[in-house]
Structure formats: structure tokens, C-alpha cells
PDB file of C-alpha atoms in Angstrom:
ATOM      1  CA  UNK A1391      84.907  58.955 149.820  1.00 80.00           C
ATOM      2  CA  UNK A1392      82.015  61.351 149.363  1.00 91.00           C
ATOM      3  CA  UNK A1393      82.898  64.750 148.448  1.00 96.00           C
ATOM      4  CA  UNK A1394      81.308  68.051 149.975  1.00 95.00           C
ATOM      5  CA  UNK A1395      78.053  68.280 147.608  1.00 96.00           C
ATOM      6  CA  UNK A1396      77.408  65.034 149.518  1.00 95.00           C
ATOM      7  CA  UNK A1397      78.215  66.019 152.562  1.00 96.00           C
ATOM      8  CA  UNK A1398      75.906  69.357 152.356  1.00 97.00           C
ATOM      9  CA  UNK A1399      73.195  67.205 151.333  1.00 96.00           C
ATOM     10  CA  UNK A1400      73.552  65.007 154.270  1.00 96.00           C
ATOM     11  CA  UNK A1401      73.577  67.722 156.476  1.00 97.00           C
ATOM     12  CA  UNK A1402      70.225  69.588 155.408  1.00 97.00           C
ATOM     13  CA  UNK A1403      68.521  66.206 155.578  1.00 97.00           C
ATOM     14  CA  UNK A1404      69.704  65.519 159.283  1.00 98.00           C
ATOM     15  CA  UNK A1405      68.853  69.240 159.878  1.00 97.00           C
ATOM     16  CA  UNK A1406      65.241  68.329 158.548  1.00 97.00           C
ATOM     17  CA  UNK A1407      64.781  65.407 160.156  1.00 97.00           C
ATOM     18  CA  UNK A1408      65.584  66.180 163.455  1.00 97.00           C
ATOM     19  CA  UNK A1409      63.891  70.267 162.616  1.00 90.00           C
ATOM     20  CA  UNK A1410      64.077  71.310 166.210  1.00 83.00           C
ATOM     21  CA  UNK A1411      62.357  68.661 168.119  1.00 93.00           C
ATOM     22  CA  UNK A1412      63.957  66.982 171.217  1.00 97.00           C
ATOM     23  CA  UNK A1413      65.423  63.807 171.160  1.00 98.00           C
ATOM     24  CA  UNK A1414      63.287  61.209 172.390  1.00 97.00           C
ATOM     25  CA  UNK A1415      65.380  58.270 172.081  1.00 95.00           C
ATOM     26  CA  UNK A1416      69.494  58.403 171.390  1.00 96.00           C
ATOM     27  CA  UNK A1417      72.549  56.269 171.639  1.00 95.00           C
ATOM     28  CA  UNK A1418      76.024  56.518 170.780  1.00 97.00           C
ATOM     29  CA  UNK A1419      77.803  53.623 169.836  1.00 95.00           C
ATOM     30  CA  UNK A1420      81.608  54.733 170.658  1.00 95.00           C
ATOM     31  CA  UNK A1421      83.698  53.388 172.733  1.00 93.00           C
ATOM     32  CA  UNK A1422      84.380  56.620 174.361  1.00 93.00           C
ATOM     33  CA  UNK A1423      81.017  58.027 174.205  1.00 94.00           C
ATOM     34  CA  UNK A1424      78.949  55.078 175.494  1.00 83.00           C
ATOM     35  CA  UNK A1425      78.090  57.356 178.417  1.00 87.00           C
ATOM     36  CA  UNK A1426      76.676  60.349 176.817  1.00 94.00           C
ATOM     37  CA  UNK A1427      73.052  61.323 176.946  1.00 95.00           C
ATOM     38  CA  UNK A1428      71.565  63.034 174.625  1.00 97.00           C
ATOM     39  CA  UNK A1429      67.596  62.726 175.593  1.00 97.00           C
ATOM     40  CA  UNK A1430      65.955  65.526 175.760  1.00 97.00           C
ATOM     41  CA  UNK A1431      68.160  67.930 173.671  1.00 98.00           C
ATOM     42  CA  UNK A1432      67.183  69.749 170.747  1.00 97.00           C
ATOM     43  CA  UNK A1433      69.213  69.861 167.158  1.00 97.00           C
ATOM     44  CA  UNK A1434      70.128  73.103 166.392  1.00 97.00           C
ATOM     45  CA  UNK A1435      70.704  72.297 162.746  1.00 97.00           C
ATOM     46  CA  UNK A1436      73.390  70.053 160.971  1.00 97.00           C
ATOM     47  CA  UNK A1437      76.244  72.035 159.170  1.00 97.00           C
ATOM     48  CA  UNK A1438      78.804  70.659 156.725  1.00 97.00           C
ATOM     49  CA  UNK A1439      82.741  71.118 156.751  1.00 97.00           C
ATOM     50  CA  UNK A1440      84.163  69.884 153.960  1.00 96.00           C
ATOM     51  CA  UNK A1441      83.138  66.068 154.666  1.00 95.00           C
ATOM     52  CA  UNK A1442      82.767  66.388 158.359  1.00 97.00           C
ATOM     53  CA  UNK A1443      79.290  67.036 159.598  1.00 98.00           C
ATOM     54  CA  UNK A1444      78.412  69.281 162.946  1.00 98.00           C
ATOM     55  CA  UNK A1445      75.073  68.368 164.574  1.00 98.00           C
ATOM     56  CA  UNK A1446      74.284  71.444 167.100  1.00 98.00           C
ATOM     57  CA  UNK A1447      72.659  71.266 170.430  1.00 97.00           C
ATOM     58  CA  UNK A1448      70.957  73.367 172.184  1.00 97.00           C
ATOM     59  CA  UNK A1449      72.647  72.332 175.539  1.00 97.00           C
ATOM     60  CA  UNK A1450      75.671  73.865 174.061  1.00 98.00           C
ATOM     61  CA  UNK A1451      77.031  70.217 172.728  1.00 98.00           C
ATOM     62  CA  UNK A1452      77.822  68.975 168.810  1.00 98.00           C
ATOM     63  CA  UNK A1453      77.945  65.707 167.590  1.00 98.00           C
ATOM     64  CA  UNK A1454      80.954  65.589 164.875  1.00 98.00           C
ATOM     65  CA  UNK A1455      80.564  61.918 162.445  1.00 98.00           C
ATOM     66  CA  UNK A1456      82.573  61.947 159.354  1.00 97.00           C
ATOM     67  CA  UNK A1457      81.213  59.114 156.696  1.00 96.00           C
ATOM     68  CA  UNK A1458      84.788  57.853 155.819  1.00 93.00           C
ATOM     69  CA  UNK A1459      84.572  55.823 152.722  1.00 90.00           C
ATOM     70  CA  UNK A1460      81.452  53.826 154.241  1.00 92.00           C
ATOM     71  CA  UNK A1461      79.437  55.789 156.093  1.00 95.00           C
ATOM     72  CA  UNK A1462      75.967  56.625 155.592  1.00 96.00           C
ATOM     73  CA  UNK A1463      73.300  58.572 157.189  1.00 97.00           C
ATOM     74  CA  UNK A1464      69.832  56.674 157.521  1.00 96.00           C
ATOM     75  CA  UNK A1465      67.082  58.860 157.777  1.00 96.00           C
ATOM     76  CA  UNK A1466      63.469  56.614 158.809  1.00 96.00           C
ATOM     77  CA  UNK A1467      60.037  56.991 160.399  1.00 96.00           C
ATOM     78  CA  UNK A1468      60.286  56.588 164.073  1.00 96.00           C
ATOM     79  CA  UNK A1469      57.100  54.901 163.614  1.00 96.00           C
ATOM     80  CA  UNK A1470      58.758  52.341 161.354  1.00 96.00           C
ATOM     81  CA  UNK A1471      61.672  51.768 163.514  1.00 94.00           C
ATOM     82  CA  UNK A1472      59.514  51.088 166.347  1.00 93.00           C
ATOM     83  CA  UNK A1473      57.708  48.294 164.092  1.00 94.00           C
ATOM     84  CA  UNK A1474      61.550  46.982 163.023  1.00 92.00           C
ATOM     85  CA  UNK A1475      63.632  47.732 166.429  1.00 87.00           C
ATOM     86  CA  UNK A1476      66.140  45.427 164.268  1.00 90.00           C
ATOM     87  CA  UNK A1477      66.684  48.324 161.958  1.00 88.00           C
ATOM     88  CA  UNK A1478      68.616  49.897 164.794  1.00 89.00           C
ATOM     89  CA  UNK A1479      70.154  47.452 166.702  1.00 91.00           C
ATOM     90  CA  UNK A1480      72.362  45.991 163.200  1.00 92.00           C
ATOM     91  CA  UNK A1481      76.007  45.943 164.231  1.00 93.00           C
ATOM     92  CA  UNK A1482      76.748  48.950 161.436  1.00 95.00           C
ATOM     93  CA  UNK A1483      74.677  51.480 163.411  1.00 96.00           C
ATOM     94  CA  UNK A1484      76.996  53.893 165.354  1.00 96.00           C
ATOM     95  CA  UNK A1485      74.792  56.280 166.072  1.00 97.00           C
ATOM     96  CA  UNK A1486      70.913  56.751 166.827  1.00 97.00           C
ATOM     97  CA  UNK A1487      69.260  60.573 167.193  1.00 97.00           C
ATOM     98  CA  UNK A1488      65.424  59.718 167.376  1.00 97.00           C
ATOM     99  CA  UNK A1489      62.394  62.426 167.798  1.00 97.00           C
ATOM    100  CA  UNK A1490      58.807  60.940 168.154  1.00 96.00           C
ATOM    101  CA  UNK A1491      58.834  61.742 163.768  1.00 96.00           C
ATOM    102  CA  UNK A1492      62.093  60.811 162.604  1.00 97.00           C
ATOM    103  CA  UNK A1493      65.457  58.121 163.808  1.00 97.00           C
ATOM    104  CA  UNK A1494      68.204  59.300 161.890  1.00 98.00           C
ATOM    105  CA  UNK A1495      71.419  55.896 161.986  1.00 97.00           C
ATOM    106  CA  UNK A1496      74.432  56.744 161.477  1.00 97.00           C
ATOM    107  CA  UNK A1497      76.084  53.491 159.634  1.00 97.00           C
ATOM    108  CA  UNK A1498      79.612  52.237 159.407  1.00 96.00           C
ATOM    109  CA  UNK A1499      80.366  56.173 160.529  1.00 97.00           C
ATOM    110  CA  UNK A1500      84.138  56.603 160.432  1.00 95.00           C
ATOM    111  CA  UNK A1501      84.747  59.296 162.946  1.00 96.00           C
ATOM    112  CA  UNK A1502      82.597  60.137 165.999  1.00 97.00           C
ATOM    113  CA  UNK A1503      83.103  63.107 169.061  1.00 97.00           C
ATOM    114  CA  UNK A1504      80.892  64.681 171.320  1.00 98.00           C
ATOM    115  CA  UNK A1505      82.498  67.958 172.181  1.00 98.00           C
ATOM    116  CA  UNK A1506      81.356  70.991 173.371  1.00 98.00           C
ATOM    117  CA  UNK A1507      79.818  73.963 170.490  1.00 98.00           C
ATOM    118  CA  UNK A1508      81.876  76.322 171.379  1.00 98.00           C
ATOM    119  CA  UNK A1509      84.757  74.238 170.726  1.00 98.00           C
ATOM    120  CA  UNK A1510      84.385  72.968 167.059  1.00 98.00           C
ATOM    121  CA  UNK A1511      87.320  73.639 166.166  1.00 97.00           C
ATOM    122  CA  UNK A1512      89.138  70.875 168.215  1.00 97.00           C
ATOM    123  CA  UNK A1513      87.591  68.319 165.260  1.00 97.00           C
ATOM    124  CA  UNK A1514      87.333  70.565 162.294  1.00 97.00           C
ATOM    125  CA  UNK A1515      89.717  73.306 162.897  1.00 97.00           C
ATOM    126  CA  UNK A1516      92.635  71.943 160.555  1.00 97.00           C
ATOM    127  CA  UNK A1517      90.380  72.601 157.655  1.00 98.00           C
ATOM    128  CA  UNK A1518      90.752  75.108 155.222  1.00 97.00           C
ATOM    129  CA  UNK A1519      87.713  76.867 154.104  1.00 97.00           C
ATOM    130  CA  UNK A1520      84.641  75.460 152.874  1.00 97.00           C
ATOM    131  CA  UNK A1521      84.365  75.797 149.126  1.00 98.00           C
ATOM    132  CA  UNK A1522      80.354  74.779 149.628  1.00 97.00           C
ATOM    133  CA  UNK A1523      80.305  76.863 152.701  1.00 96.00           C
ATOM    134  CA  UNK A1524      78.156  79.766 153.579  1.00 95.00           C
ATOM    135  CA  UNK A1525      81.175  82.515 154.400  1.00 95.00           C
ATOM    136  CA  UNK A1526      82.313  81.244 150.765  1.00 97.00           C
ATOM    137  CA  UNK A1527      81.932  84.613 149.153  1.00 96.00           C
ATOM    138  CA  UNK A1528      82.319  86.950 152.144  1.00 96.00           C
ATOM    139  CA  UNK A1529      85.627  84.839 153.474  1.00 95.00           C
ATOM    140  CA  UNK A1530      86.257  81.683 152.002  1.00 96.00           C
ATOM    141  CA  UNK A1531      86.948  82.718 148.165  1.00 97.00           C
ATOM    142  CA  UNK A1532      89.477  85.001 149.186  1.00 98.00           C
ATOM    143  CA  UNK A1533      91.260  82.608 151.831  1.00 98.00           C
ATOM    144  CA  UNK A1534      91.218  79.993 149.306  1.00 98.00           C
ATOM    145  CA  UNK A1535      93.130  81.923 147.006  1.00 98.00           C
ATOM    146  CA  UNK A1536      95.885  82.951 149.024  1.00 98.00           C
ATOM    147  CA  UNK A1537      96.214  79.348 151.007  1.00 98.00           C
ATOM    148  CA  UNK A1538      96.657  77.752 147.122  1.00 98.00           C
ATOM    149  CA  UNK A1539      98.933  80.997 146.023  1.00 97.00           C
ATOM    150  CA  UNK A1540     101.211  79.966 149.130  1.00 97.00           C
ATOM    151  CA  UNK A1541     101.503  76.611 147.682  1.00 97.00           C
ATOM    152  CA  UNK A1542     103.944  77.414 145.408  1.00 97.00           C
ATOM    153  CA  UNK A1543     104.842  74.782 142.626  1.00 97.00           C
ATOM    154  CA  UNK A1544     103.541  72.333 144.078  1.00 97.00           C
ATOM    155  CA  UNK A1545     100.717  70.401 141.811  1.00 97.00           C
ATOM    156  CA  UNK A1546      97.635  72.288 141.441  1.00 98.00           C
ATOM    157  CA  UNK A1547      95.646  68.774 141.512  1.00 97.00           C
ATOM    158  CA  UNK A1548      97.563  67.828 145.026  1.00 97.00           C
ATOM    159  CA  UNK A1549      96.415  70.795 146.601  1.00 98.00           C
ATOM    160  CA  UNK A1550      92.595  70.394 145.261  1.00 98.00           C
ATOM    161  CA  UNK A1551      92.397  67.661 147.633  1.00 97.00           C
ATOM    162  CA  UNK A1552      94.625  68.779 150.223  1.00 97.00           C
ATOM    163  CA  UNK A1553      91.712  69.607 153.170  1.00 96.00           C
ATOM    164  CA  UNK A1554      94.235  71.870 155.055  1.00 97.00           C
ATOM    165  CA  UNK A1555      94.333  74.396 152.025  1.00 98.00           C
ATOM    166  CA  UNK A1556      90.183  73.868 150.971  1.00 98.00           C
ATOM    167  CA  UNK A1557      88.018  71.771 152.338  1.00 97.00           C
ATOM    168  CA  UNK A1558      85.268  69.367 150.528  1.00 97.00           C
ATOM    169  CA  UNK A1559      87.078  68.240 147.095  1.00 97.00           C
ATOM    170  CA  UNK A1560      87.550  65.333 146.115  1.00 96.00           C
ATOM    171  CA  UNK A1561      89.007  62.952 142.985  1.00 96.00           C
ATOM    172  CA  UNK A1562      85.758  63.927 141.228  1.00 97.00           C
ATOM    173  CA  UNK A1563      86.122  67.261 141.341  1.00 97.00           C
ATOM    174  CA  UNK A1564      89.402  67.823 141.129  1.00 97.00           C
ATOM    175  CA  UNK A1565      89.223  66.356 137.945  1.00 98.00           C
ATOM    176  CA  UNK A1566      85.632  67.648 136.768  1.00 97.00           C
ATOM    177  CA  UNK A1567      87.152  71.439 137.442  1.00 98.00           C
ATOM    178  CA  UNK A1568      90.840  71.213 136.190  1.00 98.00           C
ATOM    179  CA  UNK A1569      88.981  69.642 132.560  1.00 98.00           C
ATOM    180  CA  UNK A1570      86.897  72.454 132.278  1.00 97.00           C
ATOM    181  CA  UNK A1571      89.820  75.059 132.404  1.00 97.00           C
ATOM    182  CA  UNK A1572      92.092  72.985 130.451  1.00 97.00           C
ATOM    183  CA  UNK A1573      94.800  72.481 133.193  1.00 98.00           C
ATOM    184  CA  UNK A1574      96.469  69.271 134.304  1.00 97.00           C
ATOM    185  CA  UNK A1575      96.586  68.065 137.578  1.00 97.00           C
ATOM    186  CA  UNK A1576     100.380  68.454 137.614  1.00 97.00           C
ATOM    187  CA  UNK A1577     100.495  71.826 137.190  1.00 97.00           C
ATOM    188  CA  UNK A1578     102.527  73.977 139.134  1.00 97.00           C
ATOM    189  CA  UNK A1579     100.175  75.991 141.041  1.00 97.00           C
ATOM    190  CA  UNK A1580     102.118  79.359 140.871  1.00 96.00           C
ATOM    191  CA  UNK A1581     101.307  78.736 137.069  1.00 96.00           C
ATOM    192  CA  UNK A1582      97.607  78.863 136.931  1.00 96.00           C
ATOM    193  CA  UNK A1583      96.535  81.915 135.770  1.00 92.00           C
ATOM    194  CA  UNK A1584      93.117  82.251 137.497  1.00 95.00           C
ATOM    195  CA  UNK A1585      92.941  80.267 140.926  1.00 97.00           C
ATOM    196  CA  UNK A1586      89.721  82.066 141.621  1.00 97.00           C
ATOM    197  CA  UNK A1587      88.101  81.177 138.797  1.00 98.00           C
ATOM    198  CA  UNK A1588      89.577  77.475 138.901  1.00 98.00           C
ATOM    199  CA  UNK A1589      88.026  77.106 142.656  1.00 98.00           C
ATOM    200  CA  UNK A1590      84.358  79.157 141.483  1.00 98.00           C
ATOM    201  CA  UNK A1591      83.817  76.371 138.914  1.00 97.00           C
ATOM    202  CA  UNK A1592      84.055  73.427 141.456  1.00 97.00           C
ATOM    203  CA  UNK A1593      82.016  75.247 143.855  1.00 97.00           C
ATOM    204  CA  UNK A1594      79.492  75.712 141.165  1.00 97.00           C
ATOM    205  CA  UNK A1595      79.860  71.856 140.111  1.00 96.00           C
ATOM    206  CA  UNK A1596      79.361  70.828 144.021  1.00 96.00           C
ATOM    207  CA  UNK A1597      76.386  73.190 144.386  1.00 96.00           C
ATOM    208  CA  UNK A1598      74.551  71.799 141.467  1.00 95.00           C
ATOM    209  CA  UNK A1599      74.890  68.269 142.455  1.00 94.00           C
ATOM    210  CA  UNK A1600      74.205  69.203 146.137  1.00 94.00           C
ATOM    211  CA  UNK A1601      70.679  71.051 144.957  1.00 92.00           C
ATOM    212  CA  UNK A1602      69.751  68.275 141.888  1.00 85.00           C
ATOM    213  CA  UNK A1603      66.490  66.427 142.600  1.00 74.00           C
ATOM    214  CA  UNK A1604      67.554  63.549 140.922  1.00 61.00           C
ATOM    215  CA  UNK A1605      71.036  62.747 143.198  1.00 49.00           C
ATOM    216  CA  UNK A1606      69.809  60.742 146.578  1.00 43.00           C
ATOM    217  CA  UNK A1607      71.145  62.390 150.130  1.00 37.00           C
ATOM    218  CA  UNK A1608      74.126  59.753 150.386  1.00 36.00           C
ATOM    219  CA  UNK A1609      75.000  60.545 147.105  1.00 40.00           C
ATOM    220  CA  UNK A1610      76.032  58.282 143.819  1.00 43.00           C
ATOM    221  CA  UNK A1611      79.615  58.910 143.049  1.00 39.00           C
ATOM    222  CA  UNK A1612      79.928  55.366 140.590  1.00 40.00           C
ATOM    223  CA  UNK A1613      82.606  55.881 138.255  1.00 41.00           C
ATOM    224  CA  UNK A1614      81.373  57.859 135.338  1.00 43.00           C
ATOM    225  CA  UNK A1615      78.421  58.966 136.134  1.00 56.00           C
ATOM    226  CA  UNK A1616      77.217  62.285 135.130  1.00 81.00           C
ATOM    227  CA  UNK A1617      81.177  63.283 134.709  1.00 94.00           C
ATOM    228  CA  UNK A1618      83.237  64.475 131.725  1.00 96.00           C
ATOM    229  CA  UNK A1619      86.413  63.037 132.912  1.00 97.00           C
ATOM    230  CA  UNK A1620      86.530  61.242 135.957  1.00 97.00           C
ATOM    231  CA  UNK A1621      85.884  57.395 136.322  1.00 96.00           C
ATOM    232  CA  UNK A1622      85.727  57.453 132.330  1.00 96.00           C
ATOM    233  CA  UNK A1623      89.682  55.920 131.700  1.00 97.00           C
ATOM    234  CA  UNK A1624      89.808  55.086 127.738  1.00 97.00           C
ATOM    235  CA  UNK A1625      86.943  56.577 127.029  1.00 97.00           C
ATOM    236  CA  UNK A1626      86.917  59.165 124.433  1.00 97.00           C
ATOM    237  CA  UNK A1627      87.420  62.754 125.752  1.00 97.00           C
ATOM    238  CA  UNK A1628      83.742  64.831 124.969  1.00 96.00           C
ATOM    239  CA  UNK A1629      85.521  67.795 123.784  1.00 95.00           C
ATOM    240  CA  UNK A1630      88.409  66.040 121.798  1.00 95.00           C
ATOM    241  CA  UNK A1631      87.681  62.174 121.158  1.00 96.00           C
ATOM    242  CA  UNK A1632      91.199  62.009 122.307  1.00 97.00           C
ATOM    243  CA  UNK A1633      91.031  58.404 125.224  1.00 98.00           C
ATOM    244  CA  UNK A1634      90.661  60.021 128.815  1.00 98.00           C
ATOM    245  CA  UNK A1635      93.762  58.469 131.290  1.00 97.00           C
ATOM    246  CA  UNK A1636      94.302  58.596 134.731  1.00 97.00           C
ATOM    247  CA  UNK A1637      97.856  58.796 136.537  1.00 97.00           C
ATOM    248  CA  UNK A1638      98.310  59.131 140.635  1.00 97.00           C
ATOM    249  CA  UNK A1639      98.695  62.917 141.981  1.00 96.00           C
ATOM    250  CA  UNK A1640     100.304  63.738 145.284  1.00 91.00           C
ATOM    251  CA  UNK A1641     102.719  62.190 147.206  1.00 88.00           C
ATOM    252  CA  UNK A1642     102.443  57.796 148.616  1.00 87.00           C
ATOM    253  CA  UNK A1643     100.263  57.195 150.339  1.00 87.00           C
ATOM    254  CA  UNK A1644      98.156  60.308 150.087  1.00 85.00           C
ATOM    255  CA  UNK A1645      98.299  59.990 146.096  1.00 90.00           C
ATOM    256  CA  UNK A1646      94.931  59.741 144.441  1.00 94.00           C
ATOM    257  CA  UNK A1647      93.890  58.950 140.768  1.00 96.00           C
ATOM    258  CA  UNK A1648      93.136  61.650 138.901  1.00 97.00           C
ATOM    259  CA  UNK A1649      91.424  62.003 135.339  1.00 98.00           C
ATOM    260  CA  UNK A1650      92.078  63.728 132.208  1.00 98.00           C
ATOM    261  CA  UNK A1651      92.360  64.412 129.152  1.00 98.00           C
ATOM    262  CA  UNK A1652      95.888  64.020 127.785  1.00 97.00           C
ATOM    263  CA  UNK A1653      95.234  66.774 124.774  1.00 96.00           C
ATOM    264  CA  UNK A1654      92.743  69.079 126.134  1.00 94.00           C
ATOM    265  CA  UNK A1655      94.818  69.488 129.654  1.00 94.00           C
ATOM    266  CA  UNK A1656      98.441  69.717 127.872  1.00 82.00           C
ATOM    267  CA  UNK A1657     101.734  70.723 130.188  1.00 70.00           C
TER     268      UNK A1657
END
């Protein structure tokens, strides 16, 4: 499932896309939102939470999608859609937002509402803080902290993914951040000695991958690539040589695989 770096980089392309203009053309594909209309609206801007995405209105409306493990966002000339109308009307497209320059599909989306702005937080409000988010260092840091200190022992690497305690981590960065500060996933949490620290370097991971030229807006999250750890099983460890594993953290059947070194990231 794409992570939060992703996500963000989803979310600025829909926000430039769609940059204010209204909606000339726009269908929802839901069972319970075949009614909606949408023409005529203005976005407001696409935010990221965690891997959900917002899409603001300016009728006071926000369109939440979440990509699930297949979901894509399909940014194209309206022009060229106009030429193709088949590009649009292929059974994975959920959801069309179309101004007279852009028609941004939503494909094989996972999760789809239309609810009112001022009540986001019926979709997104179980979600801890952003560690990509905005409020990050004002709010979120600090929030962060104490939600993983309240933890207790449970496994540092279970909680990294956990949504409800930080939202936007995933496999890959659970692993790509516990490597770099030498802890294992299984960790107790009350035993990490800098949480802060721990949750700064995934931000900083997510960040760079959300602001590199070279990733595409859906992201490339193949096994292995551009990682030190994860997707990399037998391979030898870049800081060791010792052969990277992988074992299951958290609880069936929320457990995920997780990557690491079995020197570096000792008990």
C-alpha cells in the first residue's frame, strides 16, 4: 500500500491539476454517491492524511478517496480525454474531476465519501498525526511522542504502522527508520531511548522521497528499490554484510513483514 511520501505527492499533483478552476465535467462512480454533482465547484486544494487524501470545495464539500493497495490517481489533458472518451469510461475509473485543462481518474480507488468540509473528521478523524503533515513541528512531533510513549511495551515496529498512534508509515519505513537507529522492530517501545528522534528520521526519509524529481506521483515502492533494508531479504546488510531477514510484526491479521538486519538491530 503506498505510504505517506506517496500520498503527499498525489495530493500536490491533484491540487495542481485542478489549481482553482471549476469543474467542468465530474462523476462519481459510488454506489452511494451516484447522485452527487460536483459541476461547477472549485478545488480548494488536495491535502494528505496519512494515506487518505481530502479534495476541498469551495461549496463547503470534500471528496475523501484512499488508494488502497490499487489505487491510482490519473492526471491527463482534458483535451486528450476528449479525443479518447474511452480513457474515462474503463470499468477501473471511480472517479472523474475535469476542468476545461486537466481530468484527473481516480482508478481502482479503495475508499470514496463526499462529506461536508467542516466535517473531515467523520473519515479521517481516527488518525493520529501526520508525520508528513504541515502542524508536524508545531503539533504533530510532540503528539506523536506521547501517543507512542503511551504504548507501553508493546513493539516499537507495531506501533510504526499503527495509523491510530501516527499516520502515513508504512512496511518501508518502518523498516528504513528502525535500521538507521539500530533498533528492532520488536522492541519494547518504553525502551527506545529517543522516540523523537526515531519518528524525525522517517519524516525526513518520507519528505525526501515525496520532493525527489526522479520518483513518479503514484510512486514506485518495488521491493528494494532505493532501500537499505526493506524488500532486500538475504541480501547482505550495507553496514554489516551480515544477510538482511524479515519476520511478521504485530498481531494476525494486522501483522506485516518487516526488514532488518539481524546484527546491526540486536535485542
Amino acid at each position: 500500500m503506498p505510504e505517506g511520501d506517496v500520498l503527499l505527492r498525489v495530493a500536490r499533483r491533484l491540487t495542481s491539476a485542478l489549481d482553482g478552476a471549476a469543474l467542468t465535467h465530474a462523476e462519481l462512480r459510488w454506489p452511494s454517491l451516484g447522485g452527487a454533482d460536483l459541476v461547477g465547484v472549485r478545488s480548494l486544494g488536495t491535502v494528505s492524511v496519512g494515506k487518505h487524501l481530502l479534495t476541498r470545495f469551495d461549496d463547503g464539500r470534500t471528496l475523501h478517496t484512499h488508494l488502497r493497495m490499487d489505487g491510482t490517481w490519473r492526471v491527463e489533458p482534458t483535451e486528450r480525454v476528449a479525443r479518447t472518451p474511452a480513457l474515462a469510461r474503463r470499468t477501473a475509473v471511480r472517479a472523474v474531476l475535469g476542468t476545461p485543462s486537466w481530468t484527473c481518474l481516480g482508478m481502482d480507488l479503495g475508499m470514496m465519501d463526499l462529506v461536508r468540509t467542516r466535517d473531515e473528521a467523520s473519515v479521517v478523524g481516527h488518525l493520529g498525526p501526520d508525520v508528513v503533515g504541515d502542524d508536524y513541528e508545531a503539533h504533530g512531533r510532540a503528539a506523536i511522542v506521547a501517543g507512542i510513549a503511551a504504548q507501553g511495551t508493546r513493539p516499537i515496529g507495531e506501533i510504526l504502522i499503527d495509523q491510530r498512534v501516527l499516520a502515513g508509515i508504512g512496511t518501508i519505513y518502518l523498516a528504513e527508520s528502525l535500521f538507521r537507529h539500530r533498533i528492532r522492530p520488536w522492541r519494547p517501545a518504553n525502551e527506545v531511548d529517543d522516540v523523537g528522534s526515531l519518528v524525525d528520521t522517517a519524516r525526513a526519509l518520507m519528505l525526501a522521497s515525496a520532493n525527489s524529481p526522479r520518483v513518479t506521483a503514484t510512486g514506485d515502492t518495488r521491493a528494494g528499490r532505493g532501500t537499505l533494508v526493506h524488500g532486500r531479504a538475504g541480501r547482505s546488510c550495507p553496514r554489516c554484510g551480515t544477510a538482511i531477514a524479515v519476520a511478521a510484526v504485530g498481531t494476525p491479521p494486522y501483522d506485516r513483514p518487516a526488514f532488518y538486519c539481524p546484527d546491526c538491530q540486536r535485542k
